[in-house]
mmCIF file of C-alpha atoms and ligand atoms in Angstrom:
data_model
loop_
_atom_site.group_PDB
_atom_site.id
_atom_site.type_symbol
_atom_site.label_atom_id
_atom_site.label_comp_id
_atom_site.label_asym_id
_atom_site.label_seq_id
_atom_site.Cartn_x
_atom_site.Cartn_y
_atom_site.Cartn_z
ATOM 1 C CA MET A 1 0.001 0.059 -0.061
ATOM 2 C CA LYS A 2 1.318 3.459 -0.972
ATOM 3 C CA LYS A 3 0.551 6.237 1.485
ATOM 4 C CA LYS A 4 1.713 9.787 1.924
ATOM 5 C CA ILE A 5 1.991 10.926 5.649
ATOM 6 C CA ALA A 6 2.303 14.571 6.764
ATOM 7 C CA VAL A 7 4.853 14.668 9.587
ATOM 8 C CA LEU A 8 4.580 17.602 11.994
ATOM 9 C CA ALA A 9 7.252 16.896 14.603
ATOM 10 C CA GLY A 10 7.012 20.293 16.337
ATOM 11 C CA ASP A 11 9.032 21.256 19.452
ATOM 12 C CA GLY A 12 10.719 19.850 22.513
ATOM 13 C CA ILE A 13 10.788 16.027 22.548
ATOM 14 C CA GLY A 14 8.501 15.990 19.351
ATOM 15 C CA PRO A 15 11.401 15.554 16.932
ATOM 16 C CA GLU A 16 13.023 12.761 18.853
ATOM 17 C CA VAL A 17 9.934 10.649 19.430
ATOM 18 C CA MET A 18 8.888 11.307 15.803
ATOM 19 C CA GLN A 19 12.101 9.913 14.604
ATOM 20 C CA SER A 20 11.238 6.806 16.592
ATOM 21 C CA ALA A 21 7.723 6.591 15.060
ATOM 22 C CA ILE A 22 9.134 6.842 11.565
ATOM 23 C CA ALA A 23 11.798 4.211 12.136
ATOM 24 C CA VAL A 24 8.973 1.814 13.353
ATOM 25 C CA LEU A 25 6.748 2.728 10.367
ATOM 26 C CA ASP A 26 9.768 1.966 8.096
ATOM 27 C CA ALA A 27 10.301 -1.411 9.726
ATOM 28 C CA VAL A 28 6.584 -2.139 9.321
ATOM 29 C CA SER A 29 6.626 -1.095 5.606
ATOM 30 C CA ASP A 30 9.616 -3.312 4.964
ATOM 31 C CA LYS A 31 8.121 -6.306 6.644
ATOM 32 C CA PHE A 32 4.568 -5.970 5.169
ATOM 33 C CA GLY A 33 5.640 -4.617 1.812
ATOM 34 C CA HIS A 34 4.165 -1.060 1.892
ATOM 35 C CA ASP A 35 5.437 2.242 0.602
ATOM 36 C CA PHE A 36 5.071 5.094 3.156
ATOM 37 C CA SER A 37 6.400 8.503 2.157
ATOM 38 C CA TYR A 38 6.786 11.351 4.713
ATOM 39 C CA ALA A 39 6.010 15.053 3.918
ATOM 40 C CA LYS A 40 7.692 17.003 6.706
ATOM 41 C CA ALA A 41 6.339 20.374 7.707
ATOM 42 C CA LEU A 42 6.998 22.949 10.435
ATOM 43 C CA VAL A 43 4.628 23.576 13.288
ATOM 44 C CA GLY A 44 4.691 25.382 16.725
ATOM 45 C CA GLY A 45 7.914 27.233 17.753
ATOM 46 C CA ALA A 46 9.890 25.506 15.025
ATOM 47 C CA ALA A 47 7.534 27.225 12.453
ATOM 48 C CA TYR A 48 7.584 30.463 14.289
ATOM 49 C CA ASP A 49 11.402 30.638 13.951
ATOM 50 C CA LYS A 50 11.076 30.505 10.235
ATOM 51 C CA HIS A 51 7.708 32.083 9.435
ATOM 52 C CA GLN A 52 6.821 34.149 12.445
ATOM 53 C CA GLU A 53 3.664 32.007 12.764
ATOM 54 C CA HIS A 54 2.761 28.733 14.424
ATOM 55 C CA LEU A 55 0.778 27.072 11.588
ATOM 56 C CA PRO A 56 1.989 28.381 8.262
ATOM 57 C CA GLN A 57 -0.108 27.981 5.138
ATOM 58 C CA ASP A 58 2.597 25.603 3.705
ATOM 59 C CA THR A 59 1.975 23.274 6.654
ATOM 60 C CA LEU A 60 -1.782 23.323 6.116
ATOM 61 C CA ASP A 61 -1.179 22.589 2.402
ATOM 62 C CA VAL A 62 1.174 19.656 3.201
ATOM 63 C CA CYS A 63 -1.643 18.196 5.476
ATOM 64 C CA ARG A 64 -4.294 18.624 2.836
ATOM 65 C CA GLN A 65 -2.181 16.761 0.279
ATOM 66 C CA SER A 66 -1.488 13.824 2.602
ATOM 67 C CA ASP A 67 -3.423 10.674 3.494
ATOM 68 C CA ALA A 68 -3.001 11.396 7.251
ATOM 69 C CA VAL A 69 -1.181 13.692 9.704
ATOM 70 C CA LEU A 70 1.241 12.473 12.344
ATOM 71 C CA PHE A 71 1.800 15.273 14.828
ATOM 72 C CA GLY A 72 4.462 15.417 17.552
ATOM 73 C CA SER A 73 3.930 18.090 20.088
ATOM 74 C CA VAL A 74 4.361 21.925 20.295
ATOM 75 C CA GLY A 75 5.240 24.514 22.944
ATOM 76 C CA GLY A 76 8.161 25.733 24.985
ATOM 77 C CA PRO A 77 9.080 25.840 28.666
ATOM 78 C CA VAL A 78 6.071 27.068 30.614
ATOM 79 C CA ALA A 79 8.343 29.802 32.222
ATOM 80 C CA GLU A 80 9.025 31.245 28.823
ATOM 81 C CA TYR A 81 5.402 31.557 27.784
ATOM 82 C CA ALA A 82 5.620 35.398 27.452
ATOM 83 C CA ASN A 83 8.236 34.929 24.554
ATOM 84 C CA LEU A 84 6.230 35.511 21.310
ATOM 85 C CA LYS A 85 7.666 32.247 20.017
ATOM 86 C CA TRP A 86 5.795 30.343 22.629
ATOM 87 C CA LYS A 87 2.779 32.539 23.374
ATOM 88 C CA ASN A 88 -0.458 30.868 22.365
ATOM 89 C CA CYS A 89 1.751 28.365 20.485
ATOM 90 C CA GLU A 90 -0.562 25.291 21.365
ATOM 91 C CA THR A 91 -3.769 27.189 20.605
ATOM 92 C CA ASN A 92 -2.428 28.450 17.238
ATOM 93 C CA SER A 93 -1.096 25.016 16.281
ATOM 94 C CA ILE A 94 -3.112 22.172 17.297
ATOM 95 C CA LEU A 95 -6.523 23.863 18.098
ATOM 96 C CA ALA A 96 -6.136 25.732 14.665
ATOM 97 C CA LEU A 97 -5.487 22.398 12.937
ATOM 98 C CA ARG A 98 -8.651 21.001 14.551
ATOM 99 C CA LYS A 99 -10.665 23.872 13.242
ATOM 100 C CA ALA A 100 -9.038 23.873 9.749
ATOM 101 C CA PHE A 101 -9.984 20.180 9.286
ATOM 102 C CA ASN A 102 -13.228 20.226 11.235
ATOM 103 C CA PHE A 103 -12.009 17.323 13.469
ATOM 104 C CA ASN A 104 -15.200 16.376 15.344
ATOM 105 C CA ILE A 105 -14.068 13.130 16.813
ATOM 106 C CA ASN A 106 -11.208 12.592 19.367
ATOM 107 C CA LEU A 107 -10.112 9.313 20.706
ATOM 108 C CA ARG A 108 -7.512 8.387 23.273
ATOM 109 C CA LYS A 109 -6.242 4.978 24.249
ATOM 110 C CA THR A 110 -5.118 3.917 27.781
ATOM 111 C CA THR A 111 -3.144 0.846 28.145
ATOM 112 C CA ILE A 112 -1.678 -0.445 31.376
ATOM 113 C CA TYR A 113 0.543 -3.454 30.805
ATOM 114 C CA PRO A 114 0.492 -6.008 33.790
ATOM 115 C CA GLU A 115 4.295 -5.474 34.131
ATOM 116 C CA LEU A 116 3.791 -1.726 34.751
ATOM 117 C CA ILE A 117 0.944 -1.748 37.124
ATOM 118 C CA GLU A 118 3.146 -0.555 39.859
ATOM 119 C CA LEU A 119 3.304 2.887 38.103
ATOM 120 C CA SER A 120 -0.438 3.406 38.206
ATOM 121 C CA PRO A 121 -2.062 5.214 41.096
ATOM 122 C CA LEU A 122 -4.582 2.383 41.205
ATOM 123 C CA LYS A 123 -4.035 -0.704 43.428
ATOM 124 C CA ASN A 124 -2.590 -3.837 41.861
ATOM 125 C CA SER A 125 -5.780 -5.785 42.652
ATOM 126 C CA GLN A 126 -7.789 -3.466 40.383
ATOM 127 C CA LEU A 127 -5.432 -3.961 37.502
ATOM 128 C CA SER A 128 -4.478 -7.661 37.693
ATOM 129 C CA THR A 129 -5.613 -8.232 34.097
ATOM 130 C CA GLY A 130 -4.058 -5.004 32.788
ATOM 131 C CA LEU A 131 -6.192 -2.302 31.293
ATOM 132 C CA ASP A 132 -7.149 -1.446 27.708
ATOM 133 C CA ILE A 133 -9.607 1.347 27.275
ATOM 134 C CA VAL A 134 -10.498 3.610 24.233
ATOM 135 C CA ILE A 135 -12.449 6.880 24.922
ATOM 136 C CA PHE A 136 -14.294 8.674 22.196
ATOM 137 C CA ARG A 137 -14.924 12.394 22.828
ATOM 138 C CA GLU A 138 -17.050 14.621 20.491
ATOM 139 C CA LEU A 139 -14.996 17.714 19.809
ATOM 140 C CA LEU A 140 -17.211 20.354 17.998
ATOM 141 C CA GLY A 141 -20.385 20.525 19.996
ATOM 142 C CA ASP A 142 -21.684 20.831 23.626
ATOM 143 C CA ILE A 143 -21.080 23.620 26.051
ATOM 144 C CA TYR A 144 -17.870 24.828 24.429
ATOM 145 C CA PHE A 145 -19.567 25.993 21.212
ATOM 146 C CA GLY A 146 -22.815 27.477 22.545
ATOM 147 C CA GLU A 147 -23.285 31.060 23.506
ATOM 148 C CA HIS A 148 -21.124 32.197 26.502
ATOM 149 C CA TYR A 149 -22.289 35.106 28.624
ATOM 150 C CA LEU A 150 -20.566 36.802 31.505
ATOM 151 C CA GLY A 151 -22.139 39.944 32.830
ATOM 152 C CA GLU A 152 -24.897 41.202 35.039
ATOM 153 C CA LYS A 153 -28.635 40.248 35.471
ATOM 154 C CA ASN A 154 -31.151 41.865 37.978
ATOM 155 C CA GLY A 155 -28.362 43.738 39.693
ATOM 156 C CA LEU A 156 -26.157 40.570 40.226
ATOM 157 C CA ARG A 157 -23.096 39.307 38.550
ATOM 158 C CA TYR A 158 -24.368 36.533 36.217
ATOM 159 C CA ALA A 159 -23.009 34.059 33.718
ATOM 160 C CA SER A 160 -24.366 31.430 31.382
ATOM 161 C CA ASP A 161 -22.993 28.824 28.909
ATOM 162 C CA VAL A 162 -25.287 27.165 26.322
ATOM 163 C CA ALA A 163 -24.743 23.470 25.622
ATOM 164 C CA GLN A 164 -26.000 22.205 22.267
ATOM 165 C CA TYR A 165 -26.027 19.123 20.049
ATOM 166 C CA ASP A 166 -27.881 18.102 16.872
ATOM 167 C CA GLU A 167 -28.583 14.361 16.061
ATOM 168 C CA LEU A 168 -26.109 14.379 13.206
ATOM 169 C CA GLN A 169 -23.226 15.410 15.485
ATOM 170 C CA ILE A 170 -24.009 12.588 17.830
ATOM 171 C CA LYS A 171 -24.664 9.935 14.966
ATOM 172 C CA SER A 172 -21.360 10.689 13.362
ATOM 173 C CA ILE A 173 -19.159 9.915 16.397
ATOM 174 C CA ALA A 174 -21.392 7.104 17.556
ATOM 175 C CA HIS A 175 -20.954 5.193 14.242
ATOM 176 C CA TYR A 176 -17.156 5.558 14.622
ATOM 177 C CA ALA A 177 -17.258 4.307 18.191
ATOM 178 C CA PHE A 178 -19.359 1.289 17.456
ATOM 179 C CA ARG A 179 -17.205 0.230 14.449
ATOM 180 C CA THR A 180 -14.120 0.542 16.742
ATOM 181 C CA ALA A 181 -15.814 -1.542 19.392
ATOM 182 C CA GLN A 182 -16.397 -4.162 16.751
ATOM 183 C CA THR A 183 -12.592 -4.503 16.256
ATOM 184 C CA ARG A 184 -12.013 -4.771 19.957
ATOM 185 C CA ARG A 185 -13.812 -6.523 22.864
ATOM 186 C CA LYS A 186 -17.244 -5.476 21.514
ATOM 187 C CA LYS A 187 -18.374 -3.524 24.585
ATOM 188 C CA LEU A 188 -19.410 0.067 24.374
ATOM 189 C CA ILE A 189 -20.487 2.344 27.304
ATOM 190 C CA SER A 190 -22.120 5.735 26.383
ATOM 191 C CA VAL A 191 -21.604 8.270 29.159
ATOM 192 C CA ASP A 192 -24.118 11.159 29.673
ATOM 193 C CA LYS A 193 -26.109 13.023 32.253
ATOM 194 C CA ALA A 194 -29.505 12.047 30.932
ATOM 195 C CA ASN A 195 -31.126 12.350 34.344
ATOM 196 C CA VAL A 196 -30.700 16.189 34.015
ATOM 197 C CA LEU A 197 -29.465 17.559 30.780
ATOM 198 C CA ALA A 198 -31.597 17.727 27.553
ATOM 199 C CA THR A 199 -28.458 17.438 25.358
ATOM 200 C CA SER A 200 -27.796 14.126 27.176
ATOM 201 C CA LYS A 201 -31.307 12.890 26.718
ATOM 202 C CA LEU A 202 -30.921 13.498 22.941
ATOM 203 C CA TRP A 203 -27.395 11.947 23.134
ATOM 204 C CA ARG A 204 -28.809 8.726 24.774
ATOM 205 C CA GLN A 205 -31.767 8.570 22.294
ATOM 206 C CA VAL A 206 -29.535 8.834 19.244
ATOM 207 C CA VAL A 207 -26.764 6.544 20.521
ATOM 208 C CA SER A 208 -29.350 3.850 21.300
ATOM 209 C CA GLU A 209 -30.775 4.081 17.790
ATOM 210 C CA VAL A 210 -27.229 3.738 16.311
ATOM 211 C CA ALA A 211 -26.571 0.705 18.652
ATOM 212 C CA ASP A 212 -29.502 -1.233 16.946
ATOM 213 C CA GLU A 213 -27.266 -1.220 13.812
ATOM 214 C CA TYR A 214 -24.459 -3.050 15.807
ATOM 215 C CA PRO A 215 -26.121 -5.968 17.465
ATOM 216 C CA ASP A 216 -22.741 -7.685 17.984
ATOM 217 C CA VAL A 217 -21.615 -4.864 20.350
ATOM 218 C CA ALA A 218 -22.795 -4.949 23.963
ATOM 219 C CA TYR A 219 -24.113 -1.424 24.488
ATOM 220 C CA SER A 220 -25.104 0.253 27.733
ATOM 221 C CA ASP A 221 -25.443 3.833 29.151
ATOM 222 C CA MET A 222 -23.804 5.237 32.295
ATOM 223 C CA LEU A 223 -24.297 8.508 34.119
ATOM 224 C CA VAL A 224 -21.015 10.554 34.076
ATOM 225 C CA ASP A 225 -20.746 10.759 37.801
ATOM 226 C CA ASN A 226 -20.999 6.990 38.131
ATOM 227 C CA CYS A 227 -18.420 6.587 35.227
ATOM 228 C CA ALA A 228 -15.860 8.781 37.033
ATOM 229 C CA MET A 229 -16.189 6.413 40.124
ATOM 230 C CA GLN A 230 -16.194 3.124 38.067
ATOM 231 C CA LEU A 231 -13.050 4.020 36.231
ATOM 232 C CA ILE A 232 -11.300 4.061 39.639
ATOM 233 C CA LYS A 233 -13.212 1.152 41.174
ATOM 234 C CA ASN A 234 -13.372 -1.276 38.292
ATOM 235 C CA PRO A 235 -11.396 0.059 35.311
ATOM 236 C CA ALA A 236 -11.338 -3.505 33.646
ATOM 237 C CA GLY A 237 -15.040 -3.180 33.046
ATOM 238 C CA PHE A 238 -14.512 -0.752 30.269
ATOM 239 C CA ASP A 239 -13.630 -1.358 26.664
ATOM 240 C CA VAL A 240 -15.001 1.614 24.549
ATOM 241 C CA ILE A 241 -16.373 4.760 26.120
ATOM 242 C CA LEU A 242 -18.402 7.202 23.986
ATOM 243 C CA THR A 243 -19.112 10.639 25.367
ATOM 244 C CA ALA A 244 -19.817 14.357 24.655
ATOM 245 C CA ASN A 245 -17.195 17.077 24.578
ATOM 246 C CA LEU A 246 -17.200 18.351 28.268
ATOM 247 C CA PHE A 247 -17.437 14.871 29.808
ATOM 248 C CA GLY A 248 -14.764 13.588 27.412
ATOM 249 C CA ASP A 249 -12.382 16.337 28.340
ATOM 250 C CA ILE A 250 -12.592 15.444 32.018
ATOM 251 C CA LEU A 251 -12.729 11.604 31.766
ATOM 252 C CA SER A 252 -9.827 11.397 29.214
ATOM 253 C CA ASP A 253 -7.622 13.292 31.704
ATOM 254 C CA GLU A 254 -8.685 10.922 34.421
ATOM 255 C CA LEU A 255 -7.721 7.953 32.304
ATOM 256 C CA SER A 256 -4.325 9.525 31.211
ATOM 257 C CA VAL A 257 -3.086 9.314 34.893
ATOM 258 C CA LEU A 258 -4.211 5.748 35.379
ATOM 259 C CA SER A 259 -1.527 4.378 32.979
ATOM 260 C CA GLY A 260 1.308 5.696 35.147
ATOM 261 C CA SER A 261 3.021 7.863 32.469
ATOM 262 C CA ILE A 262 1.774 10.415 30.062
ATOM 263 C CA GLY A 263 4.358 9.084 27.683
ATOM 264 C CA MET A 264 2.134 5.984 26.936
ATOM 265 C CA MET A 265 -0.993 7.481 25.686
ATOM 266 C CA PRO A 266 -1.732 7.975 22.004
ATOM 267 C CA SER A 267 -4.669 9.875 20.522
ATOM 268 C CA ALA A 268 -6.453 10.533 17.254
ATOM 269 C CA SER A 269 -8.738 13.134 15.719
ATOM 270 C CA PHE A 270 -11.054 12.560 12.844
ATOM 271 C CA ASN A 271 -13.457 14.624 10.660
ATOM 272 C CA VAL A 272 -16.596 13.311 9.094
ATOM 273 C CA ASP A 273 -14.666 12.422 5.935
ATOM 274 C CA GLY A 274 -12.474 10.052 7.948
ATOM 275 C CA PHE A 275 -9.375 12.286 7.641
ATOM 276 C CA GLY A 276 -7.240 11.822 10.712
ATOM 277 C CA LEU A 277 -4.493 13.437 12.810
ATOM 278 C CA TYR A 278 -2.555 11.268 15.252
ATOM 279 C CA GLU A 279 -0.557 12.622 18.252
ATOM 280 C CA PRO A 280 0.633 11.701 21.706
ATOM 281 C CA ALA A 281 -1.668 12.891 24.540
ATOM 282 C CA GLY A 282 1.269 14.544 26.310
ATOM 283 C CA GLY A 283 3.146 17.829 25.573
ATOM 284 C CA SER A 284 6.579 18.809 24.407
ATOM 285 C CA ALA A 285 8.376 18.134 27.785
ATOM 286 C CA PRO A 286 10.975 20.732 27.022
ATOM 287 C CA GLU A 287 13.000 19.965 30.216
ATOM 288 C CA ILE A 288 13.930 16.558 28.905
ATOM 289 C CA ALA A 289 14.202 17.394 25.182
ATOM 290 C CA GLY A 290 17.433 16.476 23.418
ATOM 291 C CA GLN A 291 18.562 14.085 26.060
ATOM 292 C CA ASN A 292 17.541 10.758 24.436
ATOM 293 C CA ILE A 293 15.457 9.923 27.485
ATOM 294 C CA ALA A 294 11.795 10.665 26.243
ATOM 295 C CA ASN A 295 9.462 7.742 26.050
ATOM 296 C CA PRO A 296 8.549 7.266 22.364
ATOM 297 C CA ILE A 297 5.559 4.795 23.111
ATOM 298 C CA ALA A 298 2.778 7.345 22.744
ATOM 299 C CA GLN A 299 4.140 8.617 19.445
ATOM 300 C CA ILE A 300 4.679 5.049 18.105
ATOM 301 C CA LEU A 301 1.218 3.983 19.200
ATOM 302 C CA SER A 302 -0.220 7.121 17.508
ATOM 303 C CA ALA A 303 1.499 5.835 14.311
ATOM 304 C CA ALA A 304 -0.107 2.390 14.951
ATOM 305 C CA MET A 305 -3.544 3.982 15.285
ATOM 306 C CA MET A 306 -2.933 5.838 11.925
ATOM 307 C CA LEU A 307 -2.194 2.440 10.269
ATOM 308 C CA ALA A 308 -5.421 0.963 11.827
ATOM 309 C CA TYR A 309 -7.848 3.790 11.427
ATOM 310 C CA SER A 310 -6.674 5.748 8.367
ATOM 311 C CA PHE A 311 -5.171 2.919 6.239
ATOM 312 C CA ASP A 312 -7.201 -0.065 7.527
ATOM 313 C CA LEU A 313 -3.847 -1.948 8.357
ATOM 314 C CA GLN A 314 -5.019 -3.568 11.504
ATOM 315 C CA VAL A 315 -2.547 -6.528 11.296
ATOM 316 C CA GLU A 316 0.379 -3.940 10.979
ATOM 317 C CA ALA A 317 -0.964 -1.895 13.893
ATOM 318 C CA ASN A 318 -1.329 -5.053 15.968
ATOM 319 C CA ALA A 319 2.349 -5.887 15.130
ATOM 320 C CA ILE A 320 3.458 -2.606 16.544
ATOM 321 C CA GLU A 321 1.393 -2.902 19.723
ATOM 322 C CA HIS A 322 2.530 -6.525 20.222
ATOM 323 C CA SER A 323 6.320 -5.606 19.761
ATOM 324 C CA ILE A 324 5.941 -2.760 22.428
ATOM 325 C CA ARG A 325 4.357 -5.337 24.660
ATOM 326 C CA GLN A 326 7.194 -7.762 24.140
ATOM 327 C CA VAL A 327 9.891 -5.141 24.821
ATOM 328 C CA ILE A 328 8.074 -4.344 28.180
ATOM 329 C CA ILE A 329 7.840 -8.138 29.012
ATOM 330 C CA GLN A 330 11.599 -8.409 28.212
ATOM 331 C CA GLY A 331 12.261 -5.814 30.913
ATOM 332 C CA TYR A 332 13.302 -2.941 28.852
ATOM 333 C CA ARG A 333 12.134 0.586 30.206
ATOM 334 C CA THR A 334 12.504 4.278 29.334
ATOM 335 C CA ALA A 335 13.432 6.412 32.355
ATOM 336 C CA ASP A 336 9.903 7.406 33.110
ATOM 337 C CA LEU A 337 8.855 3.760 33.344
ATOM 338 C CA ALA A 338 11.632 2.705 35.666
ATOM 339 C CA THR A 339 10.585 1.192 38.998
ATOM 340 C CA LYS A 340 14.003 0.054 40.125
ATOM 341 C CA ALA A 341 12.798 -3.572 39.851
ATOM 342 C CA LYS A 342 15.692 -6.272 39.557
ATOM 343 C CA ASN A 343 15.058 -7.333 35.996
ATOM 344 C CA GLU A 344 14.679 -3.833 34.526
ATOM 345 C CA ILE A 345 16.955 -2.430 31.879
ATOM 346 C CA VAL A 346 16.617 1.334 31.356
ATOM 347 C CA LEU A 347 17.348 2.436 27.767
ATOM 348 C CA GLY A 348 17.462 5.744 25.885
ATOM 349 C CA THR A 349 14.763 6.696 23.402
ATOM 350 C CA ARG A 350 16.771 5.491 20.395
ATOM 351 C CA GLU A 351 17.891 2.183 21.929
ATOM 352 C CA PHE A 352 14.295 1.420 23.249
ATOM 353 C CA THR A 353 13.021 2.132 19.664
ATOM 354 C CA ASN A 354 15.607 -0.262 18.286
ATOM 355 C CA LYS A 355 14.255 -3.013 20.615
ATOM 356 C CA ILE A 356 10.680 -2.378 19.387
ATOM 357 C CA ILE A 357 11.910 -2.722 15.794
ATOM 358 C CA GLU A 358 13.772 -5.882 16.615
ATOM 359 C CA ASN A 359 10.478 -7.358 17.828
ATOM 360 C CA ILE A 360 8.411 -6.357 14.705
HETATM 361 P P1 LIG B 1 4.160 17.779 29.240
HETATM 362 O O1 LIG B 1 3.169 16.756 28.873
HETATM 363 O O2 LIG B 1 4.973 18.308 28.195
HETATM 364 O O3 LIG B 1 5.031 17.286 30.444
HETATM 365 C C1 LIG B 1 4.428 16.874 31.628
HETATM 366 C C2 LIG B 1 5.359 15.888 32.371
HETATM 367 O O4 LIG B 1 5.330 14.599 31.635
HETATM 368 C C3 LIG B 1 6.839 16.359 32.374
HETATM 369 O O5 LIG B 1 7.380 15.952 33.562
HETATM 370 C C4 LIG B 1 7.429 15.699 31.193
HETATM 371 O O6 LIG B 1 8.770 15.413 31.372
HETATM 372 C C5 LIG B 1 6.641 14.345 31.227
HETATM 373 N N1 LIG B 1 6.529 13.759 29.863
HETATM 374 C C6 LIG B 1 5.605 14.146 28.841
HETATM 375 N N2 LIG B 1 5.835 13.416 27.808
HETATM 376 C C7 LIG B 1 6.806 12.503 28.105
HETATM 377 C C8 LIG B 1 7.406 11.420 27.343
HETATM 378 N N3 LIG B 1 7.095 11.135 26.161
HETATM 379 N N4 LIG B 1 8.414 10.784 27.990
HETATM 380 C C9 LIG B 1 8.751 11.029 29.287
HETATM 381 N N5 LIG B 1 8.249 12.042 30.031
HETATM 382 C C10 LIG B 1 7.191 12.801 29.421
HETATM 383 O O7 LIG B 1 3.220 19.004 29.862
HETATM 384 P P2 LIG B 1 3.668 20.457 30.329
HETATM 385 O O8 LIG B 1 4.980 20.387 31.011
HETATM 386 O O9 LIG B 1 2.512 20.937 31.017
HETATM 387 O O10 LIG B 1 3.808 21.332 28.955
HETATM 388 C C11 LIG B 1 5.052 21.524 28.293
HETATM 389 C C12 LIG B 1 4.798 22.167 27.010
HETATM 390 O O11 LIG B 1 3.928 21.261 26.143
HETATM 391 C C13 LIG B 1 3.996 23.467 27.152
HETATM 392 O O12 LIG B 1 4.456 24.416 26.239
HETATM 393 C C14 LIG B 1 2.557 23.065 26.726
HETATM 394 O O13 LIG B 1 1.794 24.089 26.158
HETATM 395 C C15 LIG B 1 2.853 22.004 25.670
HETATM 396 N N6 LIG B 1 1.760 21.065 25.403
HETATM 397 C C16 LIG B 1 1.594 20.712 24.118
HETATM 398 C C17 LIG B 1 0.577 19.720 23.839
HETATM 399 C C18 LIG B 1 0.414 19.404 22.392
HETATM 400 O O14 LIG B 1 1.337 19.697 21.541
HETATM 401 N N7 LIG B 1 -0.657 18.773 21.990
HETATM 402 C C19 LIG B 1 -0.133 19.159 24.828
HETATM 403 C C20 LIG B 1 0.090 19.537 26.135
HETATM 404 C C21 LIG B 1 1.000 20.492 26.452
#
């Protein structure tokens, strides 16, 4: 299969972990006989240095002409935020890309390997079988996009935020989530607040109609407050979570701490045409950039998601996931995963990546 991938490495650890992801993609294309080409483009502070803007037109054009976008991370040290190079860098880059391509679906994947459960804030007994959850978050509707008012009413300070959804917005992400559940453990929990909110009542109605088209997927609804508790009490009870923008924002951050390191969590965003952008859930980690110690797993798993979702190369994506798993079982760790256990071997970013490639 011939595919062109837009590569936006960005700042901080972005270029290092992107190099790892490309090396793994090259190993996959050699093994399975594909032809991946990479169109590199600047974004974030790296783009600002050359063009005095964080998302130049050239970069948008490269994305438009590609089959998918692999994104690293952007941004500089938090203490240097006032510097024009870093000011609003994330908003001007990643949020502008979301807007430019109308990405309405976001998904994040949380995996805890049994060998790494010690890193999780949860007790071992809750994670004895590991953890593997995908959360789908709608990105373009809900309370973020309704009218916001902050002012006065009846002589009192007053504020309101309007939440809104139409059925098409809900249907679009629901189909995507059910199709994903079909490729996994076939269990989908839709999360809402249907006991109170009108938007959630509509959400529940539409999701249950879509569910009828996927009889092989076990579907149920859960209230968001209960979901926040169950993710801590019984995380193994979840496979695919489907939820609206606000709840997804909060629950996906809750999930990101369960895995023990932000360097493990990949994510993807899609629009209604299926065009996708893939990126690690974490940031540019400027304090460890250039030291060959960043964990490349989130970036490599983002590339694996790209193979599965944008190119329909599930076997190849599984091969990447399996080889990461093997490397962990063999005792290799990056610095953020080190627990000082006896059989652990801590490797640099490049050396850890080579172990993944050896296992492909
Ligand atoms: P961060 O995610 O960059 O770092 C938080 C912590 O996690 C740090 O201790 C960091 O060293 C560690 N970490 C993150 N990724 C890691 C990896 N792959 N391997 C090992 N350790 C890793 O968040 P922050 O420090 O709040 O932000 C730093 C910069 O990143 C800021 O400029 C922020 O705006 C930006 N940021 C960008 C994105 C994005 O590009 N999508 C997302 C979040 C933050």
